[in-house]
C-alpha cells in the first residue's frame, strides 16, 4: 500500500511481501503507484522493505522498471528503508535497486547475503518422519566476487526500544531531514589539493566515526582514489590513503596489496615486502602478492 504525505510531497510505500494479493497483482499495484506519482506533486518516494521477508523474485520487475522510468529516480528523491527482516526475494529487490536506480538505503543492514541460497525444499526424514526444509537454489544477481553478508544502509538509522515504545521512526526522520552530503573522496581531494595529509586523515576519521555512516563501506572508493593518486605520481599521498584504508579494513587482503604496490613504486622495497606478506597472510590465494614478492626478493 502507499500513502501521500502532502506536507513533504512524499509518497510512502510499504511493500511487505513479494507476492500478488487476491485483488491486486504487484504489476497492477506498480501501475497504480507510478500513475499517482506522475500525476501529483511528488518530490520524494520512500520504499519501505523493512518487513519484507521475500516471496516470488520474478514479481519484482514492474516495480524496478517503474522506478527507473519515474521522476523520483534521482539522488535525494528516492529512498529505500531496509532492516534485518529484509531478505530472500526482498534481498533480490535490494540488489536490483542498488544496480539500476539512484536510491539511498536507510535503516539497518539487510538480513541476507547479497548472493545466497533460497527456495526451501521439503524433506521428510525417513526414520522420524520429521519434515525439514533446506534451501536448494543458488541466487546470484550480483558479481560472484561480491561476498557481502548483507547490504548496508548509506544512512544508518536503527530502531531502539525507546523509539519503538514512543512510536518514533528514526529511518523516516532521517529521510525527511535528508540534505545532500559531500562524498568522502571529495573531502579528501580538497585536503590533498592543499597538500595537507593531516587534514585528509582527520576528515577520513570524522567521516568514519559519524553514526550515520556506520555501515557505509568505503574500502573500494578509497582504493580507487589511491590508485588515481598513483596514476598522477603522487605516491606519498597515495600511500597515506592506502594506509588509512588498512586502518579501516585491517582484515582485507586487497588493501594491504595496494599499499605494498605503492611502496614498491616508491622504491621502498622492505615496506613493499612487508605489506605484500600481510596481504598473502590474509588471503593465501592472492597470486598477485606471490608474484610481487618473488620479484622483490630477486632484486
Coordinates of N, CA, C and O in Angstrom, one line a residue, residues 147 219 242 245-260 273-287 289-290 293:
X147 N 31.0 -10.8 -1.8 CA 30.8 -11.7 -0.7 C 30.2 -11.0 0.5 O 30.3 -11.4 1.6
X219 N 35.8 1.0 1.4 CA 37.1 0.4 1.0 C 37.3 0.6 -0.5 O 38.4 1.0 -0.9
X242 N 46.1 4.7 1.2 CA 46.1 3.2 1.4 C 46.3 2.9 2.8 O 45.7 1.9 3.3
X245 N 43.2 3.2 4.6 CA 42.3 2.0 4.2 C 42.6 0.8 5.0 O 41.8 0.0 5.4
X246 N 43.9 0.6 5.3 CA 44.3 -0.6 6.1 C 43.9 -0.4 7.5 O 43.6 -1.3 8.2
X247 N 43.8 0.9 8.0 CA 43.4 1.2 9.3 C 41.9 0.8 9.5 O 41.4 0.3 10.5
X248 N 41.1 1.2 8.4 CA 39.7 0.9 8.4 C 39.3 -0.5 8.2 O 38.3 -1.0 8.7
X249 N 40.1 -1.2 7.3 CA 39.8 -2.6 6.9 C 41.0 -3.5 7.0 O 41.5 -4.0 6.1
X250 N 41.4 -3.7 8.3 CA 42.7 -4.4 8.5 C 42.6 -5.9 8.1 O 43.7 -6.5 7.9
X251 N 41.4 -6.5 7.9 CA 41.3 -7.9 7.5 C 41.1 -8.1 6.0 O 40.9 -9.2 5.5
X252 N 41.2 -7.0 5.3 CA 41.1 -7.1 3.8 C 42.5 -7.3 3.2 O 43.4 -6.4 3.3
X253 N 42.6 -8.4 2.5 CA 43.9 -8.7 1.8 C 44.2 -7.6 0.7 O 45.3 -7.2 0.5
X254 N 43.1 -7.1 0.1 CA 43.3 -6.2 -1.0 C 43.9 -4.9 -0.6 O 44.8 -4.3 -1.4
X255 N 43.6 -4.3 0.5 CA 44.1 -3.0 0.9 C 45.6 -3.1 1.2 O 46.3 -2.2 0.9
X256 N 46.0 -4.2 1.8 CA 47.5 -4.4 2.1 C 48.2 -4.6 0.8 O 49.4 -4.2 0.6
X257 N 47.6 -5.3 -0.2 CA 48.2 -5.5 -1.5 C 48.4 -4.1 -2.2 O 49.5 -3.9 -2.8
X258 N 47.4 -3.3 -2.1 CA 47.6 -1.9 -2.7 C 48.6 -1.1 -2.1 O 49.4 -0.4 -2.8
X259 N 48.7 -1.2 -0.7 CA 49.8 -0.4 0.0 C 51.1 -1.0 -0.4 O 52.1 -0.2 -0.6
X260 N 51.2 -2.3 -0.6 CA 52.5 -2.9 -1.0 C 52.9 -2.4 -2.4 O 54.1 -2.1 -2.6
X273 N 57.6 -5.4 0.7 CA 57.6 -6.9 1.0 C 56.7 -7.1 2.3 O 55.9 -8.0 2.3
X274 N 56.9 -6.2 3.2 CA 56.1 -6.4 4.5 C 54.6 -6.4 4.2 O 53.8 -7.2 4.8
X275 N 54.1 -5.4 3.4 CA 52.7 -5.3 3.1 C 52.2 -6.4 2.2 O 51.0 -6.9 2.4
X276 N 53.0 -6.8 1.2 CA 52.6 -8.0 0.4 C 52.5 -9.2 1.2 O 51.6 -10.1 1.0
X277 N 53.4 -9.4 2.2 CA 53.3 -10.6 3.1 C 52.0 -10.6 3.9 O 51.4 -11.6 4.1
X278 N 51.7 -9.4 4.4 CA 50.5 -9.2 5.2 C 49.2 -9.6 4.3 O 48.3 -10.3 4.8
X279 N 49.2 -9.1 3.1 CA 48.1 -9.4 2.2 C 48.0 -10.9 1.9 O 46.9 -11.5 1.9
X280 N 49.2 -11.6 1.7 CA 49.2 -13.0 1.5 C 48.8 -13.8 2.7 O 48.1 -14.9 2.6
X281 N 49.1 -13.3 3.9 CA 48.7 -14.0 5.1 C 47.2 -14.0 5.3 O 46.6 -15.0 5.7
X282 N 46.6 -12.9 4.8 CA 45.1 -12.8 4.9 C 44.4 -13.6 3.8 O 43.3 -14.1 4.0
X283 N 45.1 -13.7 2.7 CA 44.5 -14.4 1.5 C 45.6 -15.2 0.8 O 46.2 -14.7 -0.1
X284 N 45.8 -16.4 1.3 CA 46.9 -17.3 0.7 C 46.7 -17.5 -0.8 O 47.7 -17.9 -1.5
X285 N 45.5 -17.2 -1.4 CA 45.3 -17.5 -2.8 C 45.6 -16.2 -3.6 O 45.4 -16.2 -4.9
X286 N 46.1 -15.2 -3.0 CA 46.4 -13.9 -3.7 C 47.7 -14.1 -4.6 O 48.8 -14.0 -4.2
X287 N 47.4 -14.5 -5.9 CA 48.5 -14.8 -6.8 C 49.3 -13.6 -7.1 O 50.6 -13.7 -7.3
X289 N 50.1 -11.1 -5.0 CA 51.1 -10.9 -3.9 C 52.3 -11.9 -4.0 O 53.4 -11.6 -3.8
X290 N 52.0 -13.1 -4.4 CA 53.0 -14.2 -4.6 C 54.0 -13.7 -5.7 O 55.2 -13.8 -5.5
X293 N 56.1 -10.6 -4.5 CA 57.1 -11.0 -3.5 C 58.3 -11.7 -4.2 O 59.4 -11.4 -3.9

